[in-house]
C-alpha cells in the first residue's frame, strides 16, 4: 500500500494506492458516508465490472449504497447527463458537506467533479478511478469539466477531491486497448522530467501492460507522485509548470479532432502519437537529439501505441491539422503555447512555435 499526498493547504488530500482496495472499500470510504449511506456515481460498464465489490464491502459495514448509473462513453460528459446527475443528487438530498463517490474512468470523474463543484454551490467528492488513465492522471488535480458543442472540456472548474482511492486490480476488467491508451499518460511523466522513469517504461512497460501487480502499482505511484508535486506547485496552471502535463496534447488534440473524437483514436492514443510528434518536431527544430526522438517513437511503437499520423488513422494534411489547433483552449492572444523537448525528461513550454512551420513538418513527417 502506498499513500501520496497532494499538498494544497486546507484542500490537501491523499491518494491511496492498494491492490484489492475496492474489496475493502468500507475501510477507506465509510468515513464519507452520512446517515449510513453513500452515493456512488458510475457508468454501466463499471457498474457491472466493479460496483459489486464496493457495494459488498459497504453493505457488510452497514452502509447503504445509492448508485447512479450513467451510460458509458464521452457523450456522458455533457449538459444532458450533468442535468440528470444533478437532479438525482438533489432528489437524494445530497448536502453541501456530503461526499459523492465517482467510480469510473475520466468521464465519470470529470462529470462528477464538476457536478460536485456546483451542487448547492459545492459539495465534496471522492475519486475511485478504474482506468489507467484516470488512476495516473485525471483523478488527481481537481480539473473537472464537461464538453460543449464548441469543443471538449470547455465548461468546468477546479474542484479538488477529498480523497482518491486507487485499486490497480480494477484494471483486470478494463479492455487491453484502454489500458494501453492510459499507459501513454504514464510514459508522459518520464518524458516530462524523469528520464529514469522513461528507461523503466522501456524495460518494464510490457509487464505493466500484461497486468503484473508490482509493475502497475509502481508506475501508478511514480506517476501520481509526479502529478501531485506539479499540482501542489501550480494548481491553476498559472505558472506554466502544470502546463507541462499537456505534453503531446496539442498535436494529440488535432489528431483526435480529425478522427472526430471517436473510438478511432482514444484520448491516450492521441497523446501517444502527439508525444512522438512533439519529440520529432523538437528534433526537426534542432533542439532535441534525433536519437531521443527515435527512442520515444520506438517505445510507443513497441507497446502498440500510435506514433505517427498513419498509425493514428489521421488522413488530414498539415494545414488542416493546424486548423484544429487554432481552436485549442490554450490559445492566448493569437499564440498557441507548445510543449517541446530538449531531450527525454527535458520538456519545456515554448511560445515561439510558428504554426505554418508545424503544418509543413506534419506533411514532411507523414512522407
Ligand atoms: P472513460 O471514462 O470513458 O473509460 C473508458 C471506458 O472503459 C468506458 O467505456 C468505461 O465504461 C470503461 N471502464 C472504465 N473502467 C473500467 C473497468 N475497470 N473495467 C471495465 N471497463 C471499464 O475514459 P478514460 O480514458 O478513463 O477518461 C477519458 C476522459 O478523461 C476524457 O473525457 C478526458 O477529457 C478526461 N481527462 C481528464 C483529465 C483531468 O485532469 N481531469 C486528464 C486526462 C483526461
Ligand atoms: N491532465 C492535465 C492536468 O491535469 O493538468
PDB file of C-alpha atoms in Angstrom, residues 111-339:
ATOM      1  CA  UNK A 111     -18.513  14.841 -14.704  1.00  0.00           C
ATOM      2  CA  UNK A 112     -18.973  14.048 -11.006  1.00  0.00           C
ATOM      3  CA  UNK A 113     -16.252  16.510 -10.030  1.00  0.00           C
ATOM      4  CA  UNK A 114     -17.981  19.268 -11.984  1.00  0.00           C
ATOM      5  CA  UNK A 115     -21.412  18.368 -10.611  1.00  0.00           C
ATOM      6  CA  UNK A 116     -19.958  18.391  -7.077  1.00  0.00           C
ATOM      7  CA  UNK A 117     -18.429  21.814  -7.663  1.00  0.00           C
ATOM      8  CA  UNK A 118     -21.812  23.392  -8.477  1.00  0.00           C
ATOM      9  CA  UNK A 119     -24.333  21.355  -6.453  1.00  0.00           C
ATOM     10  CA  UNK A 120     -25.669  23.711  -3.779  1.00  0.00           C
ATOM     11  CA  UNK A 121     -22.620  25.890  -4.581  1.00  0.00           C
ATOM     12  CA  UNK A 122     -20.305  22.985  -3.938  1.00  0.00           C
ATOM     13  CA  UNK A 123     -20.332  19.614  -2.214  1.00  0.00           C
ATOM     14  CA  UNK A 124     -17.429  17.207  -1.710  1.00  0.00           C
ATOM     15  CA  UNK A 125     -16.377  14.216  -3.779  1.00  0.00           C
ATOM     16  CA  UNK A 126     -14.079  11.218  -3.707  1.00  0.00           C
ATOM     17  CA  UNK A 127     -12.423   9.722  -6.775  1.00  0.00           C
ATOM     18  CA  UNK A 128     -12.256   5.944  -7.205  1.00  0.00           C
ATOM     19  CA  UNK A 129     -10.622   5.737 -10.660  1.00  0.00           C
ATOM     20  CA  UNK A 130     -10.953   2.485 -12.599  1.00  0.00           C
ATOM     21  CA  UNK A 131      -8.976   3.139 -15.811  1.00  0.00           C
ATOM     22  CA  UNK A 132      -5.202   3.503 -16.006  1.00  0.00           C
ATOM     23  CA  UNK A 133      -5.655   6.989 -17.470  1.00  0.00           C
ATOM     24  CA  UNK A 134      -7.787   8.112 -14.554  1.00  0.00           C
ATOM     25  CA  UNK A 135      -5.552   6.395 -11.978  1.00  0.00           C
ATOM     26  CA  UNK A 136      -2.409   8.190 -13.176  1.00  0.00           C
ATOM     27  CA  UNK A 137      -3.872  11.478 -14.329  1.00  0.00           C
ATOM     28  CA  UNK A 138      -7.484  12.631 -14.341  1.00  0.00           C
ATOM     29  CA  UNK A 139      -8.495  11.641 -10.775  1.00  0.00           C
ATOM     30  CA  UNK A 140      -5.740  13.825  -9.318  1.00  0.00           C
ATOM     31  CA  UNK A 141      -5.507  17.586  -9.527  1.00  0.00           C
ATOM     32  CA  UNK A 142      -9.084  18.813  -9.473  1.00  0.00           C
ATOM     33  CA  UNK A 143      -9.661  19.632 -13.133  1.00  0.00           C
ATOM     34  CA  UNK A 144     -13.336  18.922 -13.763  1.00  0.00           C
ATOM     35  CA  UNK A 145     -15.298  19.530 -16.948  1.00  0.00           C
ATOM     36  CA  UNK A 146     -17.993  18.672 -19.410  1.00  0.00           C
ATOM     37  CA  UNK A 147     -17.797  19.052 -23.177  1.00  0.00           C
ATOM     38  CA  UNK A 148     -19.619  21.747 -25.165  1.00  0.00           C
ATOM     39  CA  UNK A 149     -20.707  21.841 -28.803  1.00  0.00           C
ATOM     40  CA  UNK A 150     -17.718  24.132 -29.368  1.00  0.00           C
ATOM     41  CA  UNK A 151     -15.202  21.629 -28.009  1.00  0.00           C
ATOM     42  CA  UNK A 152     -14.001  19.269 -25.308  1.00  0.00           C
ATOM     43  CA  UNK A 153     -13.670  20.250 -21.635  1.00  0.00           C
ATOM     44  CA  UNK A 154     -14.732  23.843 -22.314  1.00  0.00           C
ATOM     45  CA  UNK A 155     -17.083  24.114 -19.327  1.00  0.00           C
ATOM     46  CA  UNK A 156     -15.599  23.214 -15.994  1.00  0.00           C
ATOM     47  CA  UNK A 157     -13.988  24.187 -12.744  1.00  0.00           C
ATOM     48  CA  UNK A 158     -11.101  23.450 -10.445  1.00  0.00           C
ATOM     49  CA  UNK A 159     -12.529  21.404  -7.601  1.00  0.00           C
ATOM     50  CA  UNK A 160     -10.233  19.092  -5.666  1.00  0.00           C
ATOM     51  CA  UNK A 161     -11.464  15.708  -4.425  1.00  0.00           C
ATOM     52  CA  UNK A 162     -11.244  14.930  -0.698  1.00  0.00           C
ATOM     53  CA  UNK A 163      -9.586  11.571  -1.307  1.00  0.00           C
ATOM     54  CA  UNK A 164      -8.503   9.342  -4.204  1.00  0.00           C
ATOM     55  CA  UNK A 165      -8.715   5.566  -3.794  1.00  0.00           C
ATOM     56  CA  UNK A 166      -6.756   3.668  -6.452  1.00  0.00           C
ATOM     57  CA  UNK A 167      -7.185  -0.084  -6.721  1.00  0.00           C
ATOM     58  CA  UNK A 168      -4.948  -1.192  -9.620  1.00  0.00           C
ATOM     59  CA  UNK A 169      -6.748  -4.550  -9.737  1.00  0.00           C
ATOM     60  CA  UNK A 170      -9.754  -2.757 -11.292  1.00  0.00           C
ATOM     61  CA  UNK A 171      -7.638  -2.751 -14.468  1.00  0.00           C
ATOM     62  CA  UNK A 172      -8.134  -6.526 -14.744  1.00  0.00           C
ATOM     63  CA  UNK A 173     -11.577  -5.905 -16.272  1.00  0.00           C
ATOM     64  CA  UNK A 174     -10.549  -2.928 -18.423  1.00  0.00           C
ATOM     65  CA  UNK A 175     -10.178  -3.750 -22.162  1.00  0.00           C
ATOM     66  CA  UNK A 176      -6.441  -4.021 -23.077  1.00  0.00           C
ATOM     67  CA  UNK A 177      -6.762  -1.202 -25.619  1.00  0.00           C
ATOM     68  CA  UNK A 178      -7.954   1.155 -22.846  1.00  0.00           C
ATOM     69  CA  UNK A 179      -5.073   0.049 -20.584  1.00  0.00           C
ATOM     70  CA  UNK A 180      -2.601   0.745 -23.402  1.00  0.00           C
ATOM     71  CA  UNK A 181      -4.144   4.183 -24.065  1.00  0.00           C
ATOM     72  CA  UNK A 182      -3.777   5.054 -20.362  1.00  0.00           C
ATOM     73  CA  UNK A 183      -0.177   3.858 -20.481  1.00  0.00           C
ATOM     74  CA  UNK A 184       0.619   6.803 -22.783  1.00  0.00           C
ATOM     75  CA  UNK A 185      -0.023   9.106 -19.808  1.00  0.00           C
ATOM     76  CA  UNK A 186       2.410   7.018 -17.720  1.00  0.00           C
ATOM     77  CA  UNK A 187       5.137   7.399 -20.357  1.00  0.00           C
ATOM     78  CA  UNK A 188       4.355  11.129 -20.379  1.00  0.00           C
ATOM     79  CA  UNK A 189       5.698  11.574 -16.825  1.00  0.00           C
ATOM     80  CA  UNK A 190       9.037  10.053 -17.860  1.00  0.00           C
ATOM     81  CA  UNK A 191       9.245  12.286 -20.891  1.00  0.00           C
ATOM     82  CA  UNK A 192       8.392  15.467 -18.957  1.00  0.00           C
ATOM     83  CA  UNK A 193      11.154  15.387 -16.355  1.00  0.00           C
ATOM     84  CA  UNK A 194      12.003  11.854 -15.242  1.00  0.00           C
ATOM     85  CA  UNK A 195      14.370  10.108 -17.713  1.00  0.00           C
ATOM     86  CA  UNK A 196      14.968   7.213 -15.270  1.00  0.00           C
ATOM     87  CA  UNK A 197      11.236   6.521 -15.264  1.00  0.00           C
ATOM     88  CA  UNK A 198      11.171   6.562 -19.070  1.00  0.00           C
ATOM     89  CA  UNK A 199      14.004   3.995 -19.021  1.00  0.00           C
ATOM     90  CA  UNK A 200      11.901   1.939 -16.560  1.00  0.00           C
ATOM     91  CA  UNK A 201       8.992   2.128 -19.022  1.00  0.00           C
ATOM     92  CA  UNK A 202      11.247   0.844 -21.796  1.00  0.00           C
ATOM     93  CA  UNK A 203      12.267  -2.201 -19.762  1.00  0.00           C
ATOM     94  CA  UNK A 204       9.158  -2.876 -17.626  1.00  0.00           C
ATOM     95  CA  UNK A 205       6.276  -1.263 -19.552  1.00  0.00           C
ATOM     96  CA  UNK A 206       5.262  -4.547 -21.188  1.00  0.00           C
ATOM     97  CA  UNK A 207       4.916  -6.132 -17.722  1.00  0.00           C
ATOM     98  CA  UNK A 208       2.616  -3.325 -16.630  1.00  0.00           C
ATOM     99  CA  UNK A 209       0.516  -3.796 -19.764  1.00  0.00           C
ATOM    100  CA  UNK A 210       0.349  -7.543 -19.082  1.00  0.00           C
ATOM    101  CA  UNK A 211      -1.120  -6.750 -15.646  1.00  0.00           C
ATOM    102  CA  UNK A 212       1.853  -7.529 -13.375  1.00  0.00           C
ATOM    103  CA  UNK A 213       0.732  -6.089  -9.989  1.00  0.00           C
ATOM    104  CA  UNK A 214       4.202  -4.881  -8.931  1.00  0.00           C
ATOM    105  CA  UNK A 215       4.800  -3.081 -12.214  1.00  0.00           C
ATOM    106  CA  UNK A 216       1.423  -1.361 -12.346  1.00  0.00           C
ATOM    107  CA  UNK A 217       1.478  -0.288  -8.687  1.00  0.00           C
ATOM    108  CA  UNK A 218       4.984   1.117  -9.105  1.00  0.00           C
ATOM    109  CA  UNK A 219       4.039   3.008 -12.265  1.00  0.00           C
ATOM    110  CA  UNK A 220       0.845   4.418 -10.754  1.00  0.00           C
ATOM    111  CA  UNK A 221       2.685   5.553  -7.631  1.00  0.00           C
ATOM    112  CA  UNK A 222       5.501   7.194  -9.594  1.00  0.00           C
ATOM    113  CA  UNK A 223       3.010   8.888 -11.926  1.00  0.00           C
ATOM    114  CA  UNK A 224       0.717  10.289  -9.233  1.00  0.00           C
ATOM    115  CA  UNK A 225       3.714  11.427  -7.178  1.00  0.00           C
ATOM    116  CA  UNK A 226       4.853  13.439 -10.186  1.00  0.00           C
ATOM    117  CA  UNK A 227       1.382  14.833 -10.774  1.00  0.00           C
ATOM    118  CA  UNK A 228       0.841  15.628  -7.079  1.00  0.00           C
ATOM    119  CA  UNK A 229       4.075  17.643  -6.971  1.00  0.00           C
ATOM    120  CA  UNK A 230       3.139  19.610 -10.088  1.00  0.00           C
ATOM    121  CA  UNK A 231      -0.417  20.300  -8.875  1.00  0.00           C
ATOM    122  CA  UNK A 232       0.827  21.411  -5.438  1.00  0.00           C
ATOM    123  CA  UNK A 233       3.162  23.845  -7.189  1.00  0.00           C
ATOM    124  CA  UNK A 234       0.767  25.204  -9.824  1.00  0.00           C
ATOM    125  CA  UNK A 235      -2.794  24.183  -9.012  1.00  0.00           C
ATOM    126  CA  UNK A 236      -4.480  26.502 -11.526  1.00  0.00           C
ATOM    127  CA  UNK A 237      -1.945  26.258 -14.346  1.00  0.00           C
ATOM    128  CA  UNK A 238      -0.790  29.829 -13.907  1.00  0.00           C
ATOM    129  CA  UNK A 239       2.997  29.469 -13.593  1.00  0.00           C
ATOM    130  CA  UNK A 240       3.404  27.205 -16.608  1.00  0.00           C
ATOM    131  CA  UNK A 241       4.520  24.144 -14.615  1.00  0.00           C
ATOM    132  CA  UNK A 242       1.164  22.364 -14.746  1.00  0.00           C
ATOM    133  CA  UNK A 243       1.045  23.045 -18.482  1.00  0.00           C
ATOM    134  CA  UNK A 244       3.895  20.507 -18.828  1.00  0.00           C
ATOM    135  CA  UNK A 245       1.242  17.835 -18.198  1.00  0.00           C
ATOM    136  CA  UNK A 246      -0.119  18.715 -21.631  1.00  0.00           C
ATOM    137  CA  UNK A 247       2.887  17.193 -23.399  1.00  0.00           C
ATOM    138  CA  UNK A 248       1.639  15.676 -26.659  1.00  0.00           C
ATOM    139  CA  UNK A 249      -1.824  17.118 -26.156  1.00  0.00           C
ATOM    140  CA  UNK A 250      -1.704  19.927 -28.756  1.00  0.00           C
ATOM    141  CA  UNK A 251      -0.734  17.555 -31.566  1.00  0.00           C
ATOM    142  CA  UNK A 252      -2.949  14.882 -29.970  1.00  0.00           C
ATOM    143  CA  UNK A 253      -5.958  17.176 -29.811  1.00  0.00           C
ATOM    144  CA  UNK A 254      -5.639  17.925 -33.541  1.00  0.00           C
ATOM    145  CA  UNK A 255      -5.445  14.177 -34.301  1.00  0.00           C
ATOM    146  CA  UNK A 256      -8.472  13.496 -32.074  1.00  0.00           C
ATOM    147  CA  UNK A 257     -10.385  16.316 -33.799  1.00  0.00           C
ATOM    148  CA  UNK A 258      -9.547  14.878 -37.224  1.00  0.00           C
ATOM    149  CA  UNK A 259     -10.815  11.452 -36.160  1.00  0.00           C
ATOM    150  CA  UNK A 260     -13.972  13.005 -34.700  1.00  0.00           C
ATOM    151  CA  UNK A 261     -13.146  12.361 -31.011  1.00  0.00           C
ATOM    152  CA  UNK A 262     -14.273   8.812 -31.663  1.00  0.00           C
ATOM    153  CA  UNK A 263     -13.186   5.258 -30.933  1.00  0.00           C
ATOM    154  CA  UNK A 264     -10.932   5.515 -33.990  1.00  0.00           C
ATOM    155  CA  UNK A 265      -8.413   7.248 -31.732  1.00  0.00           C
ATOM    156  CA  UNK A 266      -8.810   7.154 -27.946  1.00  0.00           C
ATOM    157  CA  UNK A 267      -7.576  10.184 -25.976  1.00  0.00           C
ATOM    158  CA  UNK A 268      -4.476   8.359 -24.680  1.00  0.00           C
ATOM    159  CA  UNK A 269      -3.704   7.098 -28.178  1.00  0.00           C
ATOM    160  CA  UNK A 270      -3.846  10.689 -29.460  1.00  0.00           C
ATOM    161  CA  UNK A 271      -1.497  11.715 -26.643  1.00  0.00           C
ATOM    162  CA  UNK A 272       0.922   8.905 -27.602  1.00  0.00           C
ATOM    163  CA  UNK A 273       1.096   9.974 -31.253  1.00  0.00           C
ATOM    164  CA  UNK A 274       1.182  13.608 -30.099  1.00  0.00           C
ATOM    165  CA  UNK A 275       4.202  12.986 -27.854  1.00  0.00           C
ATOM    166  CA  UNK A 276       6.069  11.216 -30.658  1.00  0.00           C
ATOM    167  CA  UNK A 277       5.296  14.168 -32.958  1.00  0.00           C
ATOM    168  CA  UNK A 278       6.345  16.713 -30.293  1.00  0.00           C
ATOM    169  CA  UNK A 279       9.712  14.954 -29.932  1.00  0.00           C
ATOM    170  CA  UNK A 280      10.227  14.602 -33.680  1.00  0.00           C
ATOM    171  CA  UNK A 281       9.224  18.261 -34.171  1.00  0.00           C
ATOM    172  CA  UNK A 282      11.728  19.263 -31.462  1.00  0.00           C
ATOM    173  CA  UNK A 283      14.413  17.240 -33.298  1.00  0.00           C
ATOM    174  CA  UNK A 284      13.336  18.887 -36.576  1.00  0.00           C
ATOM    175  CA  UNK A 285      13.908  22.291 -34.912  1.00  0.00           C
ATOM    176  CA  UNK A 286      17.356  21.114 -33.883  1.00  0.00           C
ATOM    177  CA  UNK A 287      16.718  21.455 -30.144  1.00  0.00           C
ATOM    178  CA  UNK A 288      16.358  17.742 -29.291  1.00  0.00           C
ATOM    179  CA  UNK A 289      18.799  14.950 -30.181  1.00  0.00           C
ATOM    180  CA  UNK A 290      17.422  12.856 -33.038  1.00  0.00           C
ATOM    181  CA  UNK A 291      18.306   9.745 -31.006  1.00  0.00           C
ATOM    182  CA  UNK A 292      15.925  10.795 -28.193  1.00  0.00           C
ATOM    183  CA  UNK A 293      13.065  11.383 -30.632  1.00  0.00           C
ATOM    184  CA  UNK A 294      13.747   7.951 -32.143  1.00  0.00           C
ATOM    185  CA  UNK A 295      13.767   6.332 -28.679  1.00  0.00           C
ATOM    186  CA  UNK A 296      10.359   7.822 -27.859  1.00  0.00           C
ATOM    187  CA  UNK A 297       8.886   6.693 -31.187  1.00  0.00           C
ATOM    188  CA  UNK A 298      10.426   3.217 -30.814  1.00  0.00           C
ATOM    189  CA  UNK A 299       8.973   2.664 -27.338  1.00  0.00           C
ATOM    190  CA  UNK A 300       5.465   3.761 -28.281  1.00  0.00           C
ATOM    191  CA  UNK A 301       5.645   1.548 -31.366  1.00  0.00           C
ATOM    192  CA  UNK A 302       6.950  -1.401 -29.329  1.00  0.00           C
ATOM    193  CA  UNK A 303       3.945  -1.300 -26.979  1.00  0.00           C
ATOM    194  CA  UNK A 304       1.495  -0.954 -29.854  1.00  0.00           C
ATOM    195  CA  UNK A 305       0.552   2.714 -29.435  1.00  0.00           C
ATOM    196  CA  UNK A 306       0.062   5.118 -32.364  1.00  0.00           C
ATOM    197  CA  UNK A 307       3.264   7.053 -33.040  1.00  0.00           C
ATOM    198  CA  UNK A 308       2.592   8.907 -36.311  1.00  0.00           C
ATOM    199  CA  UNK A 309      -0.272  10.181 -38.460  1.00  0.00           C
ATOM    200  CA  UNK A 310      -0.762   6.861 -40.230  1.00  0.00           C
ATOM    201  CA  UNK A 311      -0.938   4.745 -37.062  1.00  0.00           C
ATOM    202  CA  UNK A 312      -3.285   7.367 -35.570  1.00  0.00           C
ATOM    203  CA  UNK A 313      -5.585   6.834 -38.612  1.00  0.00           C
ATOM    204  CA  UNK A 314      -5.330  10.525 -39.490  1.00  0.00           C
ATOM    205  CA  UNK A 315      -5.836  11.436 -43.142  1.00  0.00           C
ATOM    206  CA  UNK A 316      -5.777  15.262 -42.964  1.00  0.00           C
ATOM    207  CA  UNK A 317      -2.835  17.308 -44.174  1.00  0.00           C
ATOM    208  CA  UNK A 318      -0.688  19.591 -42.036  1.00  0.00           C
ATOM    209  CA  UNK A 319      -2.704  22.766 -42.736  1.00  0.00           C
ATOM    210  CA  UNK A 320      -5.966  21.129 -41.734  1.00  0.00           C
ATOM    211  CA  UNK A 321      -4.464  19.717 -38.538  1.00  0.00           C
ATOM    212  CA  UNK A 322      -3.043  23.096 -37.565  1.00  0.00           C
ATOM    213  CA  UNK A 323      -6.541  24.489 -38.195  1.00  0.00           C
ATOM    214  CA  UNK A 324      -7.789  22.207 -35.412  1.00  0.00           C
ATOM    215  CA  UNK A 325      -5.048  23.526 -33.131  1.00  0.00           C
ATOM    216  CA  UNK A 326      -6.361  27.089 -33.568  1.00  0.00           C
ATOM    217  CA  UNK A 327      -9.464  26.060 -31.606  1.00  0.00           C
ATOM    218  CA  UNK A 328      -7.323  24.848 -28.703  1.00  0.00           C
ATOM    219  CA  UNK A 329      -8.449  26.397 -25.410  1.00  0.00           C
ATOM    220  CA  UNK A 330      -4.799  27.180 -24.617  1.00  0.00           C
ATOM    221  CA  UNK A 331      -4.702  29.784 -27.432  1.00  0.00           C
ATOM    222  CA  UNK A 332      -3.852  33.156 -25.886  1.00  0.00           C
ATOM    223  CA  UNK A 333      -3.522  36.445 -27.780  1.00  0.00           C
ATOM    224  CA  UNK A 334      -3.202  34.582 -31.064  1.00  0.00           C
ATOM    225  CA  UNK A 335      -0.332  32.400 -29.845  1.00  0.00           C
ATOM    226  CA  UNK A 336      -0.509  28.706 -29.066  1.00  0.00           C
ATOM    227  CA  UNK A 337       1.908  27.630 -26.324  1.00  0.00           C
ATOM    228  CA  UNK A 338       3.592  24.377 -27.413  1.00  0.00           C
ATOM    229  CA  UNK A 339       5.288  21.702 -25.350  1.00  0.00           C
TER     230      UNK A 339
END
